Short mmCIF file of C-alpha atoms and ligand atoms in Angstrom, two decimals:
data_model
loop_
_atom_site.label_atom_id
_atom_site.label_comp_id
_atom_site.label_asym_id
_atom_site.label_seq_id
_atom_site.Cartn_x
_atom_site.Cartn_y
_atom_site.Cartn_z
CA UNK T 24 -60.24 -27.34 -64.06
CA UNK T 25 -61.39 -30.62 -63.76
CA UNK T 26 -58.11 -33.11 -63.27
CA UNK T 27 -54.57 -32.45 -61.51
CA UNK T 28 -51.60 -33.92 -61.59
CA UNK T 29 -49.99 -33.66 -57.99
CA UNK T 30 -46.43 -35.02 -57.35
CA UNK T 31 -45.38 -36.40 -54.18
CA UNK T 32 -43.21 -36.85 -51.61
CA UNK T 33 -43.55 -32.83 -50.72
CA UNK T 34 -42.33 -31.23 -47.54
CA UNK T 35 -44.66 -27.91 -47.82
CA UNK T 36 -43.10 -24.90 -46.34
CA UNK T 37 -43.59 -21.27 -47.00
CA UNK T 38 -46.16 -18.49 -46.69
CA UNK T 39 -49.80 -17.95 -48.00
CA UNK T 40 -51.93 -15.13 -48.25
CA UNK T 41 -55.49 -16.25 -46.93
CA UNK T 42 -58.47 -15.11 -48.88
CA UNK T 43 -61.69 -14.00 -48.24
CA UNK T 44 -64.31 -15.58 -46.37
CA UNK T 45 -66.39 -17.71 -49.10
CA UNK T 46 -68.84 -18.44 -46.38
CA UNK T 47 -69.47 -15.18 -45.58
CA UNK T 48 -69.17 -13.40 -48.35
CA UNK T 49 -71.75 -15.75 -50.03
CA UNK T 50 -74.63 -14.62 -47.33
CA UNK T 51 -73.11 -10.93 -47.95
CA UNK T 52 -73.80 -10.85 -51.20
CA UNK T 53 -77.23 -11.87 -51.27
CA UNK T 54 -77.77 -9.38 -48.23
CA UNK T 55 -77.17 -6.57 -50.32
CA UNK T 56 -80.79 -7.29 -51.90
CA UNK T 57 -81.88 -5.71 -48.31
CA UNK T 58 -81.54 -2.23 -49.39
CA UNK T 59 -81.58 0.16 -52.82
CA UNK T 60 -78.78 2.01 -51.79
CA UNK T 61 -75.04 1.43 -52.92
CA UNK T 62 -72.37 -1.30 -51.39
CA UNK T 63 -69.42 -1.34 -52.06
CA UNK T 64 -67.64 -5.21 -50.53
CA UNK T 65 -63.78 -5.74 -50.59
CA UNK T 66 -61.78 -9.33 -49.75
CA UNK T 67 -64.31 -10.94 -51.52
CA UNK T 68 -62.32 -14.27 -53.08
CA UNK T 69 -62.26 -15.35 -56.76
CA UNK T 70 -64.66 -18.64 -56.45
CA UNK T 71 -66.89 -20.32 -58.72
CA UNK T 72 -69.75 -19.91 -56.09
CA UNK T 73 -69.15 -16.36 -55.91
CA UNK T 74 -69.58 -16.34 -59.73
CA UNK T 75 -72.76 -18.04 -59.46
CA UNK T 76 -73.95 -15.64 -56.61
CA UNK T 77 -73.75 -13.07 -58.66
CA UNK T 78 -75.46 -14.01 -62.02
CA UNK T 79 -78.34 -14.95 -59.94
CA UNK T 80 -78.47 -10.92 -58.61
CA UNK T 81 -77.63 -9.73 -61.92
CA UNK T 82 -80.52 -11.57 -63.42
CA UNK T 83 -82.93 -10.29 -60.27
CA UNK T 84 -81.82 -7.27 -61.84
CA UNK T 85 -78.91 -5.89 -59.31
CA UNK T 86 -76.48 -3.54 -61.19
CA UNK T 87 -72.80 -5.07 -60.28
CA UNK T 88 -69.45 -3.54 -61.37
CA UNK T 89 -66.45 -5.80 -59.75
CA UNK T 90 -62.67 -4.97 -60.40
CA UNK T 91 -60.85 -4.90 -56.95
CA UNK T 92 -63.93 -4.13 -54.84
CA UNK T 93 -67.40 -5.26 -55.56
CA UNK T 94 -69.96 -2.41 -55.81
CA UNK T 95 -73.39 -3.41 -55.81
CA UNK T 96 -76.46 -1.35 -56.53
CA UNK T 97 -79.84 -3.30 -55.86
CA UNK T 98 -82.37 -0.08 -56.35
CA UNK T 99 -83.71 -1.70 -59.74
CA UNK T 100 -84.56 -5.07 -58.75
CA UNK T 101 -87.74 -5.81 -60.87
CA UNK T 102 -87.87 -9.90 -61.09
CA UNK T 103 -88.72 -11.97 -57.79
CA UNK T 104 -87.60 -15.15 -58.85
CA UNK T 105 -84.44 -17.18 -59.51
CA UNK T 106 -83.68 -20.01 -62.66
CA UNK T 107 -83.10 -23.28 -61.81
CA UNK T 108 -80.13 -23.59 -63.53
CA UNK T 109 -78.43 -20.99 -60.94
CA UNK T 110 -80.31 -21.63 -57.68
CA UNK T 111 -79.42 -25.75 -58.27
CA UNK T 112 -75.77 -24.85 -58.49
CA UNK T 113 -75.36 -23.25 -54.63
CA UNK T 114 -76.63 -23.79 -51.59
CA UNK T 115 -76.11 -20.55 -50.66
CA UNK T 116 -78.80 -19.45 -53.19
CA UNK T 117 -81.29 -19.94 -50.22
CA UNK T 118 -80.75 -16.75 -48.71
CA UNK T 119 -82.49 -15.28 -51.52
CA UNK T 120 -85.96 -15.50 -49.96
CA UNK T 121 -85.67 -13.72 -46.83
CA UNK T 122 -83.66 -10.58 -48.23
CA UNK T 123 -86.31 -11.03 -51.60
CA UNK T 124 -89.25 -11.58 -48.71
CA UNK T 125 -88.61 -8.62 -46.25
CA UNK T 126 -87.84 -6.07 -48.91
CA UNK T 127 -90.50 -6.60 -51.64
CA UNK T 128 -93.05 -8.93 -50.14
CA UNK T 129 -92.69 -11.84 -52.35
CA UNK T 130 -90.11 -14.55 -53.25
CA UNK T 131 -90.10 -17.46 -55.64
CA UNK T 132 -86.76 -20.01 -55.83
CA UNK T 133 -86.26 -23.46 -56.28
CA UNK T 134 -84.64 -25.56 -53.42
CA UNK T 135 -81.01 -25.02 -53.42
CA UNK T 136 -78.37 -27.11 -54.60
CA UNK T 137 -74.68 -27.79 -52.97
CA UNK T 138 -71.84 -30.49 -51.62
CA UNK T 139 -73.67 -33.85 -51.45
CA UNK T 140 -72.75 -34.13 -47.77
CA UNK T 141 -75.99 -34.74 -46.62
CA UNK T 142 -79.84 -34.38 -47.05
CA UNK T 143 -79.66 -30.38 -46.56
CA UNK T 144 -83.18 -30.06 -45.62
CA UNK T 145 -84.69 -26.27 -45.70
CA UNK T 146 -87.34 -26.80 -43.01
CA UNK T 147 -85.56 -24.62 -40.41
CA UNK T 148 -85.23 -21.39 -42.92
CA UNK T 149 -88.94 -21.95 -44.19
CA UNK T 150 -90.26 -22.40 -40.02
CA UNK T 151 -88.40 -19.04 -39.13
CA UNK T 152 -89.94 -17.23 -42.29
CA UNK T 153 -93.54 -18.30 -41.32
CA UNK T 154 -93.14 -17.65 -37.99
CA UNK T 155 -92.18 -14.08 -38.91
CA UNK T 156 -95.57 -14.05 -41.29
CA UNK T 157 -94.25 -15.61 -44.44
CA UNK T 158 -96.94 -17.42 -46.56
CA UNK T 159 -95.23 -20.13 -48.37
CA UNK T 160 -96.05 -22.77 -50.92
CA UNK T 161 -94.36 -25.59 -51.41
CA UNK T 162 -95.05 -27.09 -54.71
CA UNK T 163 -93.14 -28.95 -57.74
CA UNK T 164 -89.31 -27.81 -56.21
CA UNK T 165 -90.24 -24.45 -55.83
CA UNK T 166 -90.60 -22.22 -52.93
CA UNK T 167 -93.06 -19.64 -53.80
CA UNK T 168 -93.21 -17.40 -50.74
CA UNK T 169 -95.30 -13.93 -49.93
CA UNK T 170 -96.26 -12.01 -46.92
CA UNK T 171 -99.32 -8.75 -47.07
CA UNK T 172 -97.44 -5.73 -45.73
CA UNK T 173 -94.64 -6.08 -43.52
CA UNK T 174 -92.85 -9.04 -41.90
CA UNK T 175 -93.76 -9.08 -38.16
CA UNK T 176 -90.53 -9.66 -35.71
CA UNK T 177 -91.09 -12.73 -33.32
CA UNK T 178 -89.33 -14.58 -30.80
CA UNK T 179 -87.84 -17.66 -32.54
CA UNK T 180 -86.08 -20.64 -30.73
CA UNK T 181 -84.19 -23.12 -33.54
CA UNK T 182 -85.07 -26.65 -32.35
CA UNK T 183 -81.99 -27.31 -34.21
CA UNK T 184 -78.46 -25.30 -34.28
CA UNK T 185 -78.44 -23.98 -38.16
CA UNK T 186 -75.69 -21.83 -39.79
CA UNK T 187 -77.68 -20.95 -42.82
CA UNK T 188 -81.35 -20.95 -41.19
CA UNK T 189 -80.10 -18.49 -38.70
CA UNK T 190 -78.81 -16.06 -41.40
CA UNK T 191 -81.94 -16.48 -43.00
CA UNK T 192 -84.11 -15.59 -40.27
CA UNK T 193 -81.69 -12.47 -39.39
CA UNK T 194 -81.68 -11.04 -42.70
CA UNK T 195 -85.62 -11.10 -42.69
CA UNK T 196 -85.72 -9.85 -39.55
CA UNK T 197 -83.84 -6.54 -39.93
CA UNK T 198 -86.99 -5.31 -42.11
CA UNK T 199 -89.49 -6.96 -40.51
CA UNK T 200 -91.87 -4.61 -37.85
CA UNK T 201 -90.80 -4.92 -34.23
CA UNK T 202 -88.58 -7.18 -32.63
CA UNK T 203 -87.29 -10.55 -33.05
CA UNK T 204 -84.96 -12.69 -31.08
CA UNK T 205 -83.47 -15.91 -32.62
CA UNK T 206 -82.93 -18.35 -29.62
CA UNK T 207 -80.44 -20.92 -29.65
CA UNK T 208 -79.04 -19.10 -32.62
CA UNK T 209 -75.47 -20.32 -35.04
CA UNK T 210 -72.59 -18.36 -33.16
CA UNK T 211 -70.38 -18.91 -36.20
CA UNK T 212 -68.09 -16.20 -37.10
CA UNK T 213 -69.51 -15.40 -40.51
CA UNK T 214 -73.07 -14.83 -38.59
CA UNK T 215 -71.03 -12.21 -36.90
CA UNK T 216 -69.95 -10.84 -40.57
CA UNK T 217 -72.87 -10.63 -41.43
CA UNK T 218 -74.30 -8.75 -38.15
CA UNK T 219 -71.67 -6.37 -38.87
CA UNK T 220 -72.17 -5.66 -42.62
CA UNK T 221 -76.04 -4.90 -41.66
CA UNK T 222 -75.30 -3.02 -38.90
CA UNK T 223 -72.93 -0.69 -41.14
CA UNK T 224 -76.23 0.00 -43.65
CA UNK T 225 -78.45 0.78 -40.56
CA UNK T 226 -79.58 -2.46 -39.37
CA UNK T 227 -80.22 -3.05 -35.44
CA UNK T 228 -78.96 -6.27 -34.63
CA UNK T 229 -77.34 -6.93 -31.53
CA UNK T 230 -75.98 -10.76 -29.86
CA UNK T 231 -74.74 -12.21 -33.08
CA UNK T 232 -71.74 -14.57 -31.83
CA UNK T 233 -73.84 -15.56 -29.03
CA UNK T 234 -76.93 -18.65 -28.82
CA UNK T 235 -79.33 -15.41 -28.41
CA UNK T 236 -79.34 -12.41 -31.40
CA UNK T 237 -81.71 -9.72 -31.00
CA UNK T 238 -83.04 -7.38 -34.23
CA UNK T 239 -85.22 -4.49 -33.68
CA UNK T 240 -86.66 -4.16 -36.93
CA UNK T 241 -86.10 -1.07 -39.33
CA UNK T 242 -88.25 0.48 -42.40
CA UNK T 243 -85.13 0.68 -44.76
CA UNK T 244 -81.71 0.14 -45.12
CA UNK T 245 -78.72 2.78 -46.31
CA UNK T 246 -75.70 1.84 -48.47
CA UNK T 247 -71.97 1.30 -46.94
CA UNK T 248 -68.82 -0.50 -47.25
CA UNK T 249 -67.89 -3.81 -46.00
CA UNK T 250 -64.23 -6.17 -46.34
CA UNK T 251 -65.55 -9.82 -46.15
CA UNK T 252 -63.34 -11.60 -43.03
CA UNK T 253 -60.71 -14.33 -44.06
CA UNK T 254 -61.65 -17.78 -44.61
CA UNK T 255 -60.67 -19.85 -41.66
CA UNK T 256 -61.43 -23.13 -43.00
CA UNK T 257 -58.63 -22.30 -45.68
CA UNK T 258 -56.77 -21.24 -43.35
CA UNK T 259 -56.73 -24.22 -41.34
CA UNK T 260 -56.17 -26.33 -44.63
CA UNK T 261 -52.60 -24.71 -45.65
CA UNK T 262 -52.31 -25.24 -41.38
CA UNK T 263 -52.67 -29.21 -41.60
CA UNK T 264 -51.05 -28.78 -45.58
CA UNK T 265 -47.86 -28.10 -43.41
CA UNK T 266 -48.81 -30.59 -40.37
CA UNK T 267 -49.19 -33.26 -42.54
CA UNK T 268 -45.76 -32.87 -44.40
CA UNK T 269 -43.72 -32.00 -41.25
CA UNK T 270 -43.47 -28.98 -42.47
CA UNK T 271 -43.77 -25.39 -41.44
CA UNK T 272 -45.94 -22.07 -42.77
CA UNK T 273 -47.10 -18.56 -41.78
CA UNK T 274 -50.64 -18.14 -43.07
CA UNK T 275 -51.54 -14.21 -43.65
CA UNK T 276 -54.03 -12.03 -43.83
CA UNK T 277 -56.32 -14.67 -41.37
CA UNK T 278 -58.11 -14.14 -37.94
CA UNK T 279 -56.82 -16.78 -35.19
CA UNK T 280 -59.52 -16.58 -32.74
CA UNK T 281 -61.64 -17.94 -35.24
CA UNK T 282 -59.37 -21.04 -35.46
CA UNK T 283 -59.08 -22.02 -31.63
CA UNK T 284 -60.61 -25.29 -31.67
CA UNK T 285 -58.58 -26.34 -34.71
CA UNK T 286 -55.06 -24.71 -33.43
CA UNK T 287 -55.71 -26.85 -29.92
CA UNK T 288 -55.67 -29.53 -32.09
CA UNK T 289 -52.90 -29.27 -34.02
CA UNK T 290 -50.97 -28.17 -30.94
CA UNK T 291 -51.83 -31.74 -29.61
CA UNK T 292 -50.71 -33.34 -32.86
CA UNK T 293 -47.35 -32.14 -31.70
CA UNK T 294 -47.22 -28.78 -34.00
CA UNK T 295 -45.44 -25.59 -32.52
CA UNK T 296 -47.98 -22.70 -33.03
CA UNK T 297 -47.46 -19.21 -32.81
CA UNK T 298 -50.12 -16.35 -33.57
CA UNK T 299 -50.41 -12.81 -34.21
CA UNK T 300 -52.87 -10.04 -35.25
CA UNK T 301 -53.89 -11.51 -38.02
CA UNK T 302 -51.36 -14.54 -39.06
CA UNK T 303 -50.68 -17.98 -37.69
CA UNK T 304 -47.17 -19.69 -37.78
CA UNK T 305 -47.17 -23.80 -37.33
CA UNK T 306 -43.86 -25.51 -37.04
CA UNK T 307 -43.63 -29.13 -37.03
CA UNK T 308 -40.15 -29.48 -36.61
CA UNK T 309 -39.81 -32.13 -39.11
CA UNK T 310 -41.82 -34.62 -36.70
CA UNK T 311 -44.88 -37.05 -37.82
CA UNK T 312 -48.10 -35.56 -36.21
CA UNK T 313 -49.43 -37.53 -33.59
CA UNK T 314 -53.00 -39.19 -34.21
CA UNK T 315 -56.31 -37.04 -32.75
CA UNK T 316 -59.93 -37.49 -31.79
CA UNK T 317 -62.18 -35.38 -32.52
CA UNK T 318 -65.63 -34.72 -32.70
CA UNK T 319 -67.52 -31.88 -35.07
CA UNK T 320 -69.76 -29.82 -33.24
CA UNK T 321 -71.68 -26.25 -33.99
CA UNK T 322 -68.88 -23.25 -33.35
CA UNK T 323 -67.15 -22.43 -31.44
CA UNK T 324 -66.77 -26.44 -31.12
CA UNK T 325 -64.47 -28.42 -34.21
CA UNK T 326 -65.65 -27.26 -37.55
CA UNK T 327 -67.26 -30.18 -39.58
CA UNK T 328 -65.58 -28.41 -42.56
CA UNK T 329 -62.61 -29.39 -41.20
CA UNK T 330 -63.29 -32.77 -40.64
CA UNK T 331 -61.48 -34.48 -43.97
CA UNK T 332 -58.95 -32.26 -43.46
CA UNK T 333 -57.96 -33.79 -40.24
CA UNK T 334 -58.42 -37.00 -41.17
CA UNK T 335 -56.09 -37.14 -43.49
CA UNK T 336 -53.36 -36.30 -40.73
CA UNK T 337 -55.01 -39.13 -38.47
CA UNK T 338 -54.33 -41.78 -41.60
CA UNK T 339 -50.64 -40.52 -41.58
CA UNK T 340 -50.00 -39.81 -37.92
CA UNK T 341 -48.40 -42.01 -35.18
CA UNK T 342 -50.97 -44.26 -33.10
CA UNK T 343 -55.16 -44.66 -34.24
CA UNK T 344 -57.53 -41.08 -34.31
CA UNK T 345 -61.19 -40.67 -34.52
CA UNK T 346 -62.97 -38.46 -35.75
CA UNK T 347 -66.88 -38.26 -35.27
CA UNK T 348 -69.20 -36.10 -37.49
CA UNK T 349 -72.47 -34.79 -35.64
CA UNK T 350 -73.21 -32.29 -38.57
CA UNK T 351 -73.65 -34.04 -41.18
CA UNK T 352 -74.75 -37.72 -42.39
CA UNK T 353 -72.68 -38.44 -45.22
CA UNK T 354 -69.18 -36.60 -45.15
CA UNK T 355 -67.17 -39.64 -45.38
CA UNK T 356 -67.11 -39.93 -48.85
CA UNK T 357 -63.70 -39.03 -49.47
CA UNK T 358 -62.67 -42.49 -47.29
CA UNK T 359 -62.91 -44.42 -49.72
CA UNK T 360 -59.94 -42.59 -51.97
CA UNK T 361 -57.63 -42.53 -49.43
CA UNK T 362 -58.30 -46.14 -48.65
CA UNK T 363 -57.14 -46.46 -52.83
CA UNK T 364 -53.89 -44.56 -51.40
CA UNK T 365 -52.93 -46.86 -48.64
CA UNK T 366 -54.45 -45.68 -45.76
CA UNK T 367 -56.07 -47.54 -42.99
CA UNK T 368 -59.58 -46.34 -42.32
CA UNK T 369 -62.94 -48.07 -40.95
CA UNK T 370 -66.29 -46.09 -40.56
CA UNK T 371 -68.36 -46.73 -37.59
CA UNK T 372 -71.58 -45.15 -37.79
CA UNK T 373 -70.78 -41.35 -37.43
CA UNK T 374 -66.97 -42.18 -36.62
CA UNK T 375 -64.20 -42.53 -39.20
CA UNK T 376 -61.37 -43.98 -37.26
CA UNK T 377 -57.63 -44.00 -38.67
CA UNK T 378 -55.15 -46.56 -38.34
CA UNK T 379 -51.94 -44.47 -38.60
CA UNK T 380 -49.21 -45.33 -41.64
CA UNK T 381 -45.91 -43.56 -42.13
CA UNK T 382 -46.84 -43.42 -45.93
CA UNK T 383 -49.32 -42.94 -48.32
CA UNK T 384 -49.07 -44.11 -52.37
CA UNK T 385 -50.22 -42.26 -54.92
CA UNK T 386 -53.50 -43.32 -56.50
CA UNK T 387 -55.88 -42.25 -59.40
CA UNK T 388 -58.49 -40.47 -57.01
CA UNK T 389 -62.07 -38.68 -57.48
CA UNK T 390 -63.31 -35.73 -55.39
CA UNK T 391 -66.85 -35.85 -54.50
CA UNK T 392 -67.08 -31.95 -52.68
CA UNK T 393 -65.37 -29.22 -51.85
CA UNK T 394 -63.68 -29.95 -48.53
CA UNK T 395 -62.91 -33.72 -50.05
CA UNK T 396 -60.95 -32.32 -52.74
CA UNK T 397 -58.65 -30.26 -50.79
CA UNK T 398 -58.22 -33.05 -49.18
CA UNK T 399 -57.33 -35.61 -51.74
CA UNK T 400 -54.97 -33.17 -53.18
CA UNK T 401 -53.12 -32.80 -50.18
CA UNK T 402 -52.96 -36.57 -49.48
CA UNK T 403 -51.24 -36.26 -53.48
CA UNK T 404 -48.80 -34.06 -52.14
CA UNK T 405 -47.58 -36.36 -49.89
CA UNK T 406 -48.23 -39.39 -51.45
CA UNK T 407 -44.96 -41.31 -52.97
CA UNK T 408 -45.56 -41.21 -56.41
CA UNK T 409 -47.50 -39.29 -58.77
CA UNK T 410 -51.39 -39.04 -57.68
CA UNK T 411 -54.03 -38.35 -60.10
CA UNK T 412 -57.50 -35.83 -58.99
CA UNK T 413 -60.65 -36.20 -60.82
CA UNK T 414 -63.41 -34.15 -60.62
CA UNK T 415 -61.83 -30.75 -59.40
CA UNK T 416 -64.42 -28.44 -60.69
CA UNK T 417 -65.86 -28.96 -56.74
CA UNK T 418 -62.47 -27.19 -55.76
CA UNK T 419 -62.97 -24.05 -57.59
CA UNK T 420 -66.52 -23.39 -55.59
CA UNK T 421 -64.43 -22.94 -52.47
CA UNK T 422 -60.84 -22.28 -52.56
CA UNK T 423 -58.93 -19.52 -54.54
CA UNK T 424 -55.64 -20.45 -56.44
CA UNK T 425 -55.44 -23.58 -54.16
CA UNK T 426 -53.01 -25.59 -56.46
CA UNK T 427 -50.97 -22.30 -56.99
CA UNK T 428 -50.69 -21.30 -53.36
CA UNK T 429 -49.52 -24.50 -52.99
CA UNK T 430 -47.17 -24.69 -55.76
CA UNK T 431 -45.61 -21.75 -54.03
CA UNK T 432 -45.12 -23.76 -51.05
CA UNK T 433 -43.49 -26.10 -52.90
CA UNK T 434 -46.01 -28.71 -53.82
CA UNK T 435 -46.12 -29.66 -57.56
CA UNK T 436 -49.59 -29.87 -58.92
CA UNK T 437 -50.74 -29.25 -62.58
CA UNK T 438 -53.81 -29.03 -64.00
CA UNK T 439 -54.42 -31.52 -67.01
C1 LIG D 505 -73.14 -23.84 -43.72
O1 LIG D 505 -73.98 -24.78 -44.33
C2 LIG D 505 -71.87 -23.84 -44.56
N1 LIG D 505 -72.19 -23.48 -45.94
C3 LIG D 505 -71.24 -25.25 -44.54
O2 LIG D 505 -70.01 -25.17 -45.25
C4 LIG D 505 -70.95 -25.63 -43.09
O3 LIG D 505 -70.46 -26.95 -43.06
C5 LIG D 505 -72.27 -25.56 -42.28
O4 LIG D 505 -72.82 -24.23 -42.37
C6 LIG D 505 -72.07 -25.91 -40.82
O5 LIG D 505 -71.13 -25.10 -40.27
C7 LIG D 505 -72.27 -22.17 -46.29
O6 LIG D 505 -72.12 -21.29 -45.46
C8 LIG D 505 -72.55 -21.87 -47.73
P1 LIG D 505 -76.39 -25.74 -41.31
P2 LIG D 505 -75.54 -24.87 -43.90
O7 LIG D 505 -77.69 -25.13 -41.66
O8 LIG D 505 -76.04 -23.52 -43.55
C9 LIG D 505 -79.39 -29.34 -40.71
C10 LIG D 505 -68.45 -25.76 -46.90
O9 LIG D 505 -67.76 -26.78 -47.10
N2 LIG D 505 -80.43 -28.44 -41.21
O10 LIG D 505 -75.61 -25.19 -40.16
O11 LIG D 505 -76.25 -25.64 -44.93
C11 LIG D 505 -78.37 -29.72 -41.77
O12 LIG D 505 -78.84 -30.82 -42.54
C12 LIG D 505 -69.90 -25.91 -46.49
O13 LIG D 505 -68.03 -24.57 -47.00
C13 LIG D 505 -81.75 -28.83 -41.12
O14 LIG D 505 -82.06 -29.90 -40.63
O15 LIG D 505 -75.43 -25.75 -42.58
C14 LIG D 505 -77.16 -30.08 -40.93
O16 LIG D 505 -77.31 -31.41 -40.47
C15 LIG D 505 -70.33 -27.36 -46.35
N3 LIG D 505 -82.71 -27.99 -41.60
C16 LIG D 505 -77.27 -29.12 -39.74
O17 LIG D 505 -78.62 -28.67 -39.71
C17 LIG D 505 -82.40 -26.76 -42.14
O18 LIG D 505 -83.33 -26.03 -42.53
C18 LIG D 505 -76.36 -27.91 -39.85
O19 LIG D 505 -76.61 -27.31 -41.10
C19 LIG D 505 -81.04 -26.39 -42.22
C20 LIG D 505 -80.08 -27.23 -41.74
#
């Protein structure tokens, strides 16, 4: 899929069925590398990442059978490094080296790939891995990393608050000797996934959720059974997909405390929220949101992934909205394209701010990552006219039968 055709003018009302959590089930997967025992993983969503997460353990030489459930066997791994071709695709293919590092000794991957959002420096997962005893060279691309015997656990404070750096330094750390405590730790909810899943194959981890996680090391891991948790960043997509076109939707199958910041925020954008055990209703009554500021921040704080998102309401709400990214340096690419469809939008520095419009117009538009293409779709949805998206294959990496679940909420999107 690499172009849509997206009809607008769309009032999008319905119900969707949220899938798993690609953000967790990415580190997941590449967890299972811990032990030679079986796994067996369920909710695990249909994504082009996924895909790629899984050729590079096939070709490590994990055995993987995947109908409904995903069962993964990782007791005849017998190759210690990962192609190029794979490892450039994801970012995710990072958290290779400490599963690869605690269990066999020795690791050797190129630097990762992903969105072009920003620099994506790996300084923070190669610091936790040395501190723990990890020799590593850095040479031509490639991380070639080793360590003689056992990792040894450590106490660890991240100068800087890292999602992936902290599962990196967790996952090591459940094999390494002794203890280790990762200070000033990611308290994201997938971190808390992926706690969980370890714990369930015999792994001592404790904290994860909070700025401090302690692991008391262990000599081997069993096998188990995991379901991956929903994705809340789709989740809050269909949320603004319905904010944004006065409309209303029950999203199923999710977690709402892992949405608080973003459901404050759309209750202040004037939408009606209601939750449950595990679904979210937003009404907006047929009203035109009203216009936010926000600021990203580390969870529990404003997730940067759904910064675009949300600024697509600001450029169609009532009065000006800000929103200011402290993640990332360069996630405003998507601007630009919505500027081609009529909205009013200046960047300063870290801060896109949004004059608000009553209407878009449709556009001939090009995505430039995953969170800006969900976006740019949406803004086609309610667009007058008929909106053109280039450059979809970023979409598939992270969302699961988006234009279909949308479809069914009464969009009209085609692929071409
Ligand atoms: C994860 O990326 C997610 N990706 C991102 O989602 C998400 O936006 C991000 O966490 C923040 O929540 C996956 O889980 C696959 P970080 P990650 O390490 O781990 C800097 C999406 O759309 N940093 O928390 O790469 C980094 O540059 C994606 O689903 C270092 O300086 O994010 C950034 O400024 C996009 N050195 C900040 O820390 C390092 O070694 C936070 O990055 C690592 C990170």
């Amino acid at each position: 899929m690499n172009k849509l055709r997206v009809e607008g003018n769309k009032n999008l009302n319905g119900n969707v069925i949220i899938s798993g959590s690609k953000n967790a089930a990415l580190p997941i997967l590449f967890m299972t590398i811990l032990t030679e025992e079986k796994i067996k993983i369920s909710n695990v969503p249909n994504l082009t990442d996924i895909n790629i997460a899984l050729k590079l353990l096939v070709y490590l030489g994990v055995k993987i059978k995947y109908k409904k459930i995903l069962c993964i066997d990782a007791s005849s791994i017998n190759i210690f490094h990962a192609p190029y071709h794979l490892i450039k695709k994801i970012r995710a293919s990072i958290w290779i080296l400490g599963p690869l590092l605690a269990r066999f000794g020795k690791a050797k991957i190129f630097l990762p790939g992903g969105c072009k959002i920003g620099r994506r420096p790996i300084d923070l997962h190669l610091n936790g891995l040395i501190q723990l005893g990890a020799k590593i060279d850095l040479k031509d691309n490639c991380i070639d990393a080793y360590v003689k015997g056992r990792l040894q656990g450590k106490y660890i404070l991240m100068e800087k608050i890292s999602v992936g750096a902290t599962i990196t330094i967790m996952s090591a750390a459940t094999l390494a000797q002794g203890y280790t405590v990762i200070d000033n730790a990611a308290c994201e909810p997938e971190i808390v996934d992926i706690a969980k899943f370890l714990n369930s194959l015999g792994a001592n981890i404790i904290g994860a959720g909070s700025k401090k996680i302690y692991i008391k090391g262990v000599i081997k891991l069993t096998g188990g059974v995991h379901q991956v948790i929903p994705d809340r960043i789709e989740t809050g997509t269909f949320l603004v997909a319905a904010a944004i076109s006065q409309g209303h939707i029950i999203c199923h199958k999710t977690e709402p405390k892992h949405l608080k910041s973003v459901l404050i925020k759309l209750n202040e954008a004037g939408a009606k929220i209601e939750t449950g055990k595990d679904w979210i209703k937003l009404d907006m009554r047929g009203k035109r949101p009203k216009a936010l500021n926000i600021f990203t921040a580390p969870y529990p704080g404003f997730p940067t992934d759904m910064q675009a998102q949300f600024a697509l309401l600001n450029t169609i709400s009532k009065g000006i909205g800000t929103i200011t990214e402290t993640i990332f340096e360069n996630r405003f690419i998507y601007a630009s394209e919505l500027i081609n469809m009529g909205a009013k939008i200046e960047i300063q520095k870290n801060t896109i701010i949004c004059y608000g419009i009553p209407k878009l117009i449709s556009s001939n538009v090009f995505c430039s990552d995953l969170r800006a293409s969900a976006t740019l779709i949406l803004a086609g949805c309610i667009a007058a006219g008929l909106t053109i998206v280039n450059h979809t294959y970023h979409l598939i990496r992270g969302y699961e039968s988006f234009p279909n679940k949308l479809n069914k909420l009464g969009a009209d999107i085609k692929i071409i």
